[in-house]
Amino acid sequence: MDYASFFSDRLSSLHKEGRYRVFANLERVSGKHPKAVYRDPLTGKAREITVWCSNDYLGMGQNVSVQQAMANAALEQGAGVGGTRNISGTNQLHVELERELAELHGKEAGLIFTSGYVSNLAALGTLAANLKDCLIFSDRLNHASMIEAMRWARAEKVIFEHNDMADLESKLRQADPDRPKIIAFESCYSMEGDFAPIGTICDLAEKYGALTYLDEVHAVGLYGLHGGGVSERDQEAHRIDVIEGTLAKAFGCMGGYIAANSDIVDFVRSYASAFIFTTALPPSLTAGALQAVRHLKASQQERLRLQERAATLKSKLRAAQLPFMMSESHIVPVLVGDARRCREASDILLEDFNIYVQPINYPTVPRGTERLRFTPGPMHTDEDMDQLVAALQATWDRLSLSQAA
């Protein structure tokens, strides 16, 4: 086989389709979020840009108390933990963070992982692989990490149409009543910005004897009185069997977790290879996440400001007749509909207007629905938004893009 040609041809295809991923070289500047320093890949020159697609939704990655907690932990305990959780890698910070996360979601126990991707792969995959003849009902728009978990588990998967409860019930009705079942879904879908009907899904799970597995990655810290996510906001958390979340978005650090009853958590802890054989989170990240969770459990300020900023941006986009996809959440997608044009629009915004937003192309979203995904945060000002809208209008005119969403 001509290996060199294989790899070269595949990469060329990505370039031709406009789907080749380009990594922007960004240096976040402490205290200036959402500003960052961008380094040109050709000249190496640096300039300040405004980031509009950060998953650090609340700017907690630069919260002074979080930074201080991380610095103190690194100085007191060192850079890493020195092992897996089972072999010398568990410390008091891990124990406290898992306890805090369990309490956040009203569950008996929590378990932390090195990322949200790993937590889905480990938890959902382990449950599906070990429940004999398990059948997973998966929302069509579930995240790649959940899809990979199902693939790894080799469990039978039934896809229901996105947030379509009639379709879900029809498929549940056809399943063997005695067969183990898991309904896997998200609370806030990151590319659409819409919410799942959690209560209805719980009703169906109870009616047809299924476990519920809820990914709250894009909602923890952002919704609910204490930041417990959409399930807390909707007062449905107690009905969910497994809640999965991340420490890398609203909490501004890194890592993932699950919260559930003690037996389920202990089962995953005992059987999940992706947990057992992975080095544990370092003290600095664990301490930072712990402080962020505690801060957002008590503070409403960041959440309220985020929602106001998102509503303001949507209003400005609507007034400018730009094709944003109306969402219920803090996520604001603007439709382009073509991978190459989406890449071109992103490049123009960065090069000509010092605005960074990453193009979202297939396979993250279906072909023909390519978009720019904006995540306004508490620190984006009205001036930032006015500059963004003007830049988008100029870009749309230059590329002759449609203004119909």
Short mmCIF file of C-alpha atoms in Angstrom, two decimals:
data_model
loop_
_atom_site.label_atom_id
_atom_site.label_comp_id
_atom_site.label_asym_id
_atom_site.label_seq_id
_atom_site.Cartn_x
_atom_site.Cartn_y
_atom_site.Cartn_z
CA MET A 1 0.00 0.00 0.00
CA ASP A 2 1.15 3.54 -0.78
CA TYR A 3 0.78 4.96 2.74
CA ALA A 4 2.16 8.37 1.86
CA SER A 5 -0.41 8.89 -0.90
CA PHE A 6 -3.24 7.69 1.33
CA PHE A 7 -2.59 10.32 4.00
CA SER A 8 -1.79 13.07 1.49
CA ASP A 9 -4.94 12.41 -0.56
CA ARG A 10 -7.18 12.39 2.51
CA LEU A 11 -5.75 15.71 3.71
CA SER A 12 -6.14 17.20 0.23
CA SER A 13 -9.81 16.23 0.28
CA LEU A 14 -10.31 18.12 3.52
CA HIS A 15 -8.68 21.20 2.02
CA LYS A 16 -10.83 21.02 -1.14
CA GLU A 17 -14.03 20.72 0.89
CA GLY A 18 -13.04 23.60 3.17
CA ARG A 19 -13.13 21.26 6.16
CA TYR A 20 -9.41 21.30 7.02
CA ARG A 21 -9.07 22.38 10.64
CA VAL A 22 -6.80 25.36 11.28
CA PHE A 23 -5.69 26.01 14.85
CA ALA A 24 -5.50 29.67 15.81
CA ASN A 25 -2.45 30.44 17.96
CA LEU A 26 -4.01 32.33 20.88
CA GLU A 27 -2.61 33.51 24.18
CA ARG A 28 -5.23 34.43 26.72
CA VAL A 29 -4.28 37.44 28.79
CA SER A 30 -5.20 37.17 32.46
CA GLY A 31 -7.79 39.75 33.42
CA LYS A 32 -8.68 40.69 29.83
CA HIS A 33 -11.14 37.94 28.82
CA PRO A 34 -12.54 37.80 26.10
CA LYS A 35 -9.49 39.54 24.61
CA ALA A 36 -6.50 37.44 23.58
CA VAL A 37 -3.23 37.76 21.68
CA TYR A 38 -3.23 36.16 18.23
CA ARG A 39 0.04 35.20 16.54
CA ASP A 40 0.07 35.16 12.76
CA PRO A 41 1.25 31.71 11.56
CA LEU A 42 3.33 33.21 8.73
CA THR A 43 4.89 36.32 10.26
CA GLY A 44 4.71 35.47 13.94
CA LYS A 45 3.44 39.00 14.60
CA ALA A 46 1.08 39.40 17.54
CA ARG A 47 -2.07 41.46 17.78
CA GLU A 48 -5.05 41.68 20.11
CA ILE A 49 -8.27 40.02 19.01
CA THR A 50 -11.68 39.40 20.57
CA VAL A 51 -12.62 35.75 21.09
CA TRP A 52 -16.26 34.98 20.32
CA CYS A 53 -16.30 31.17 20.50
CA SER A 54 -14.75 30.32 23.86
CA ASN A 55 -16.26 27.53 25.92
CA ASP A 56 -15.10 29.38 29.04
CA TYR A 57 -18.64 30.69 29.06
CA LEU A 58 -18.43 32.71 32.28
CA GLY A 59 -14.75 33.66 32.25
CA MET A 60 -14.11 31.52 35.31
CA GLY A 61 -10.76 30.48 33.85
CA GLN A 62 -9.57 33.96 34.82
CA ASN A 63 -11.48 34.34 38.06
CA VAL A 64 -8.96 35.51 40.64
CA SER A 65 -10.07 33.07 43.34
CA VAL A 66 -9.81 30.16 40.89
CA GLN A 67 -6.36 31.25 39.77
CA GLN A 68 -5.20 31.57 43.36
CA ALA A 69 -6.54 28.15 44.29
CA MET A 70 -4.67 26.61 41.36
CA ALA A 71 -1.41 28.40 42.19
CA ASN A 72 -1.58 27.44 45.86
CA ALA A 73 -2.24 23.78 45.06
CA ALA A 74 0.66 23.60 42.59
CA LEU A 75 3.04 25.18 45.10
CA GLU A 76 1.85 22.99 47.96
CA GLN A 77 1.51 19.63 46.15
CA GLY A 78 3.53 19.91 42.94
CA ALA A 79 2.68 19.67 39.25
CA GLY A 80 1.09 16.20 39.09
CA VAL A 81 -0.37 13.56 41.39
CA GLY A 82 2.06 10.84 40.40
CA GLY A 83 -0.31 8.10 39.37
CA THR A 84 -3.76 6.76 38.64
CA ARG A 85 -6.49 7.14 41.23
CA ASN A 86 -5.85 3.54 42.29
CA ILE A 87 -2.07 3.83 42.52
CA SER A 88 -1.03 6.81 44.64
CA GLY A 89 -3.03 9.32 42.59
CA THR A 90 -5.98 10.15 44.88
CA ASN A 91 -5.75 13.16 47.18
CA GLN A 92 -8.09 15.14 49.38
CA LEU A 93 -8.87 17.64 46.61
CA HIS A 94 -10.28 14.83 44.46
CA VAL A 95 -12.43 13.64 47.33
CA GLU A 96 -13.74 17.13 48.06
CA LEU A 97 -14.47 17.90 44.40
CA GLU A 98 -16.42 14.67 43.91
CA ARG A 99 -18.40 15.37 47.07
CA GLU A 100 -19.13 18.93 45.87
CA LEU A 101 -20.29 17.76 42.45
CA ALA A 102 -22.54 15.09 43.92
CA GLU A 103 -24.15 17.72 46.14
CA LEU A 104 -24.52 20.10 43.19
CA HIS A 105 -26.74 17.56 41.44
CA GLY A 106 -28.43 16.11 44.50
CA LYS A 107 -26.76 12.72 44.07
CA GLU A 108 -25.08 10.32 46.48
CA ALA A 109 -21.69 10.26 44.77
CA GLY A 110 -19.52 11.77 42.07
CA LEU A 111 -16.53 10.65 40.03
CA ILE A 112 -14.10 12.90 38.17
CA PHE A 113 -12.25 12.17 34.91
CA THR A 114 -9.61 13.92 32.84
CA SER A 115 -12.15 15.34 30.37
CA GLY A 116 -15.83 15.39 29.50
CA TYR A 117 -15.08 13.20 26.48
CA VAL A 118 -13.45 10.61 28.71
CA SER A 119 -16.26 10.74 31.26
CA ASN A 120 -18.83 9.92 28.56
CA LEU A 121 -16.64 7.24 27.03
CA ALA A 122 -15.95 5.66 30.41
CA ALA A 123 -19.34 5.96 32.08
CA LEU A 124 -21.84 5.49 29.26
CA GLY A 125 -19.59 2.95 27.54
CA THR A 126 -19.06 0.90 30.69
CA LEU A 127 -22.74 0.84 31.61
CA ALA A 128 -23.80 -0.16 28.09
CA ALA A 129 -21.08 -2.81 27.77
CA ASN A 130 -21.89 -4.49 31.06
CA LEU A 131 -25.68 -4.43 31.05
CA LYS A 132 -26.30 -7.65 29.13
CA ASP A 133 -28.08 -7.11 25.81
CA CYS A 134 -28.38 -3.38 26.56
CA LEU A 135 -30.32 -1.21 24.10
CA ILE A 136 -29.37 2.48 23.93
CA PHE A 137 -31.82 5.11 22.73
CA SER A 138 -29.74 8.03 21.50
CA ASP A 139 -30.82 11.49 20.38
CA ARG A 140 -29.72 12.08 16.80
CA LEU A 141 -27.68 15.14 17.80
CA ASN A 142 -25.77 13.56 20.69
CA HIS A 143 -22.12 14.52 21.05
CA ALA A 144 -19.32 12.52 19.41
CA SER A 145 -18.11 11.30 22.81
CA MET A 146 -21.46 9.64 23.50
CA ILE A 147 -21.52 8.10 20.03
CA GLU A 148 -17.99 6.77 20.55
CA ALA A 149 -19.00 5.32 23.92
CA MET A 150 -21.84 3.39 22.28
CA ARG A 151 -19.56 2.18 19.51
CA TRP A 152 -16.97 0.99 22.02
CA ALA A 153 -19.61 -0.79 24.10
CA ARG A 154 -20.88 -2.64 21.02
CA ALA A 155 -24.37 -2.24 22.36
CA GLU A 156 -27.32 -2.00 20.02
CA LYS A 157 -28.22 1.63 19.37
CA VAL A 158 -31.57 3.10 18.34
CA ILE A 159 -31.48 6.72 17.19
CA PHE A 160 -34.53 8.86 17.81
CA GLU A 161 -35.11 12.16 16.02
CA HIS A 162 -33.82 15.18 17.85
CA ASN A 163 -36.06 16.05 20.83
CA ASP A 164 -38.91 14.12 19.17
CA MET A 165 -40.75 12.47 22.04
CA ALA A 166 -43.31 10.75 19.84
CA ASP A 167 -40.49 9.09 17.91
CA LEU A 168 -38.72 8.11 21.13
CA GLU A 169 -41.86 6.55 22.59
CA SER A 170 -42.60 4.70 19.37
CA LYS A 171 -39.14 3.13 19.47
CA LEU A 172 -39.33 2.35 23.19
CA ARG A 173 -42.70 0.69 22.68
CA GLN A 174 -41.18 -1.71 20.14
CA ALA A 175 -38.43 -2.87 22.51
CA ASP A 176 -38.60 -5.95 24.72
CA PRO A 177 -39.98 -4.72 28.07
CA ASP A 178 -37.48 -6.87 29.98
CA ARG A 179 -34.43 -5.75 28.01
CA PRO A 180 -32.00 -3.31 29.75
CA LYS A 181 -32.39 0.14 28.22
CA ILE A 182 -30.59 3.49 28.49
CA ILE A 183 -31.89 6.78 27.12
CA ALA A 184 -28.86 8.95 26.36
CA PHE A 185 -29.38 12.65 25.67
CA GLU A 186 -28.07 16.14 26.33
CA SER A 187 -29.70 18.97 28.22
CA CYS A 188 -28.38 21.79 26.02
CA TYR A 189 -27.26 20.93 22.50
CA SER A 190 -24.15 22.95 21.75
CA MET A 191 -24.58 23.39 18.01
CA GLU A 192 -28.31 24.16 18.00
CA GLY A 193 -28.54 25.90 21.36
CA ASP A 194 -31.82 24.19 22.25
CA PHE A 195 -32.91 22.24 25.33
CA ALA A 196 -34.12 18.69 25.80
CA PRO A 197 -37.60 18.06 27.29
CA ILE A 198 -36.08 16.41 30.35
CA GLY A 199 -39.32 15.84 32.22
CA THR A 200 -40.97 14.06 29.30
CA ILE A 201 -37.92 11.88 28.76
CA CYS A 202 -38.00 10.90 32.43
CA ASP A 203 -41.70 10.05 32.11
CA LEU A 204 -40.94 7.75 29.18
CA ALA A 205 -37.98 6.18 30.97
CA GLU A 206 -40.17 5.33 33.93
CA LYS A 207 -42.96 4.03 31.72
CA TYR A 208 -40.69 1.74 29.70
CA GLY A 209 -38.14 0.76 32.34
CA ALA A 210 -35.08 2.63 31.05
CA LEU A 211 -32.13 4.28 32.77
CA THR A 212 -31.55 7.95 31.94
CA TYR A 213 -28.08 9.25 31.05
CA LEU A 214 -27.95 13.04 30.77
CA ASP A 215 -25.03 15.04 29.36
CA GLU A 216 -25.16 18.48 31.02
CA VAL A 217 -21.80 19.61 29.61
CA HIS A 218 -23.05 22.87 28.06
CA ALA A 219 -25.36 23.70 30.94
CA VAL A 220 -23.59 23.02 34.27
CA GLY A 221 -22.69 26.26 35.98
CA LEU A 222 -25.00 28.17 33.63
CA TYR A 223 -28.52 27.12 34.60
CA GLY A 224 -30.28 26.37 37.85
CA LEU A 225 -30.20 28.20 41.16
CA HIS A 226 -26.82 26.67 42.05
CA GLY A 227 -25.48 25.97 38.56
CA GLY A 228 -26.66 22.36 38.49
CA GLY A 229 -27.73 22.72 34.87
CA VAL A 230 -31.03 22.44 33.04
CA SER A 231 -32.05 19.44 35.15
CA GLU A 232 -31.79 21.62 38.26
CA ARG A 233 -33.56 24.54 36.56
CA ASP A 234 -36.42 22.22 35.53
CA GLN A 235 -36.43 20.47 38.94
CA GLU A 236 -35.87 17.08 37.29
CA ALA A 237 -32.36 16.20 38.52
CA HIS A 238 -33.68 13.72 41.09
CA ARG A 239 -35.24 11.68 38.28
CA ILE A 240 -32.04 11.32 36.26
CA ASP A 241 -29.97 8.19 36.91
CA VAL A 242 -26.62 9.52 35.67
CA ILE A 243 -25.70 13.18 35.17
CA GLU A 244 -22.49 13.83 33.26
CA GLY A 245 -20.74 17.18 33.15
CA THR A 246 -17.53 19.00 32.45
CA LEU A 247 -15.14 21.18 34.43
CA ALA A 248 -13.79 22.78 31.24
CA LYS A 249 -16.60 25.08 30.16
CA ALA A 250 -18.59 27.15 32.67
CA PHE A 251 -16.16 26.14 35.45
CA GLY A 252 -13.21 27.31 33.34
CA CYS A 253 -10.74 24.51 34.13
CA MET A 254 -10.37 20.99 32.75
CA GLY A 255 -11.90 17.60 33.45
CA GLY A 256 -15.20 15.76 33.38
CA TYR A 257 -17.40 13.94 35.89
CA ILE A 258 -20.51 11.92 36.57
CA ALA A 259 -22.93 12.13 39.50
CA ALA A 260 -25.30 9.29 40.38
CA ASN A 261 -26.25 6.96 43.19
CA SER A 262 -23.32 5.40 45.03
CA ASP A 263 -23.67 1.96 43.44
CA ILE A 264 -23.62 3.27 39.86
CA VAL A 265 -20.62 5.50 40.59
CA ASP A 266 -18.80 2.66 42.31
CA PHE A 267 -19.60 0.35 39.40
CA VAL A 268 -18.08 2.79 36.88
CA ARG A 269 -15.10 3.39 39.18
CA SER A 270 -14.51 -0.35 39.40
CA TYR A 271 -15.09 -1.36 35.76
CA ALA A 272 -14.23 1.58 33.51
CA SER A 273 -10.82 1.11 31.90
CA ALA A 274 -10.70 4.74 30.79
CA PHE A 275 -10.86 5.70 34.45
CA ILE A 276 -8.79 2.93 36.01
CA PHE A 277 -5.77 3.28 33.72
CA THR A 278 -5.61 7.08 33.41
CA THR A 279 -3.42 9.36 35.52
CA ALA A 280 -5.56 11.47 37.83
CA LEU A 281 -6.16 15.19 37.47
CA PRO A 282 -3.28 17.29 38.89
CA PRO A 283 -3.77 19.22 42.15
CA SER A 284 -3.84 22.61 40.43
CA LEU A 285 -6.72 21.76 38.08
CA THR A 286 -8.64 19.95 40.80
CA ALA A 287 -8.30 22.89 43.19
CA GLY A 288 -9.30 25.38 40.53
CA ALA A 289 -12.37 23.38 39.55
CA LEU A 290 -13.35 22.95 43.19
CA GLN A 291 -13.18 26.70 43.76
CA ALA A 292 -15.13 27.41 40.56
CA VAL A 293 -17.91 24.99 41.51
CA ARG A 294 -18.17 26.49 44.98
CA HIS A 295 -18.18 30.03 43.60
CA LEU A 296 -20.93 29.36 41.06
CA LYS A 297 -23.07 27.46 43.56
CA ALA A 298 -23.29 30.69 45.55
CA SER A 299 -23.12 33.41 42.88
CA GLN A 300 -25.91 34.24 40.43
CA GLN A 301 -24.14 37.28 39.00
CA GLU A 302 -22.27 35.50 36.21
CA ARG A 303 -25.28 33.45 35.08
CA LEU A 304 -27.60 36.47 34.95
CA ARG A 305 -25.08 38.56 33.05
CA LEU A 306 -24.50 35.73 30.55
CA GLN A 307 -28.19 35.45 29.72
CA GLU A 308 -28.52 39.22 29.34
CA ARG A 309 -25.51 39.33 27.01
CA ALA A 310 -26.84 36.48 24.87
CA ALA A 311 -30.24 38.16 24.57
CA THR A 312 -28.59 41.46 23.64
CA LEU A 313 -26.50 39.87 20.89
CA LYS A 314 -29.54 38.10 19.43
CA SER A 315 -31.41 41.40 19.41
CA LYS A 316 -28.58 43.15 17.57
CA LEU A 317 -28.28 40.33 15.02
CA ARG A 318 -32.02 40.42 14.44
CA ALA A 319 -31.99 44.18 13.90
CA ALA A 320 -29.15 43.77 11.39
CA GLN A 321 -31.11 41.01 9.60
CA LEU A 322 -28.26 38.54 9.97
CA PRO A 323 -29.21 34.83 9.76
CA PHE A 324 -28.74 33.72 13.34
CA MET A 325 -30.47 30.51 14.30
CA MET A 326 -32.89 31.33 17.08
CA SER A 327 -31.97 29.40 20.21
CA GLU A 328 -33.32 29.21 23.72
CA SER A 329 -29.88 29.20 25.31
CA HIS A 330 -26.68 31.21 25.56
CA ILE A 331 -25.40 29.71 22.30
CA VAL A 332 -25.89 31.87 19.19
CA PRO A 333 -25.29 30.08 15.85
CA VAL A 334 -25.18 32.12 12.62
CA LEU A 335 -25.94 30.06 9.53
CA VAL A 336 -23.61 30.03 6.52
CA GLY A 337 -24.61 26.75 4.85
CA ASP A 338 -21.38 25.97 3.01
CA ALA A 339 -18.09 24.68 4.43
CA ARG A 340 -15.75 26.71 2.21
CA ARG A 341 -17.69 29.96 2.68
CA CYS A 342 -17.83 29.32 6.41
CA ARG A 343 -14.03 29.03 6.47
CA GLU A 344 -13.71 32.19 4.35
CA ALA A 345 -16.02 34.14 6.64
CA SER A 346 -14.02 33.08 9.69
CA ASP A 347 -10.76 34.11 7.98
CA ILE A 348 -12.11 37.53 6.99
CA LEU A 349 -13.36 38.24 10.51
CA LEU A 350 -9.97 37.37 11.96
CA GLU A 351 -7.72 39.04 9.40
CA ASP A 352 -9.73 42.20 8.75
CA PHE A 353 -11.65 42.76 11.97
CA ASN A 354 -9.62 41.06 14.75
CA ILE A 355 -12.60 38.86 15.60
CA TYR A 356 -12.05 35.16 16.19
CA VAL A 357 -14.87 32.65 15.71
CA GLN A 358 -14.20 29.10 14.55
CA PRO A 359 -16.14 27.71 11.57
CA ILE A 360 -18.33 24.73 12.46
CA ASN A 361 -18.43 22.26 9.58
CA TYR A 362 -19.28 18.61 8.90
CA PRO A 363 -19.09 16.18 10.67
CA THR A 364 -19.77 18.37 13.73
CA VAL A 365 -22.96 19.56 11.99
CA PRO A 366 -24.77 18.11 8.95
CA ARG A 367 -23.64 19.25 5.50
CA GLY A 368 -25.52 22.34 4.38
CA THR A 369 -25.89 23.65 7.94
CA GLU A 370 -22.33 24.94 8.39
CA ARG A 371 -22.25 27.87 10.77
CA LEU A 372 -20.35 30.30 12.93
CA ARG A 373 -21.11 29.56 16.57
CA PHE A 374 -20.96 32.58 18.90
CA THR A 375 -20.82 32.30 22.67
CA PRO A 376 -21.32 35.75 24.17
CA GLY A 377 -20.13 35.96 27.75
CA PRO A 378 -20.45 38.27 30.74
CA MET A 379 -17.35 40.24 29.71
CA HIS A 380 -18.39 41.02 26.13
CA THR A 381 -19.34 44.69 26.00
CA ASP A 382 -21.93 46.49 23.88
CA GLU A 383 -19.02 47.94 21.91
CA ASP A 384 -17.72 44.41 21.25
CA MET A 385 -21.15 43.41 19.99
CA ASP A 386 -21.56 46.46 17.75
CA GLN A 387 -18.14 45.79 16.21
CA LEU A 388 -19.08 42.14 15.67
CA VAL A 389 -22.38 42.95 13.97
CA ALA A 390 -20.75 45.51 11.68
CA ALA A 391 -18.00 43.03 10.80
CA LEU A 392 -20.55 40.31 10.05
CA GLN A 393 -22.52 42.63 7.78
CA ALA A 394 -19.37 43.56 5.86
CA THR A 395 -18.36 39.91 5.57
CA TRP A 396 -21.81 38.82 4.40
CA ASP A 397 -21.77 41.54 1.74
CA ARG A 398 -18.27 40.61 0.55
CA LEU A 399 -19.11 36.91 0.23
CA SER A 400 -22.71 37.51 -1.00
CA LEU A 401 -24.02 35.22 1.73
CA SER A 402 -27.71 34.64 2.33
CA GLN A 403 -29.40 36.58 5.10
CA ALA A 404 -32.12 33.96 5.55
CA ALA A 405 -31.57 31.49 8.42
#
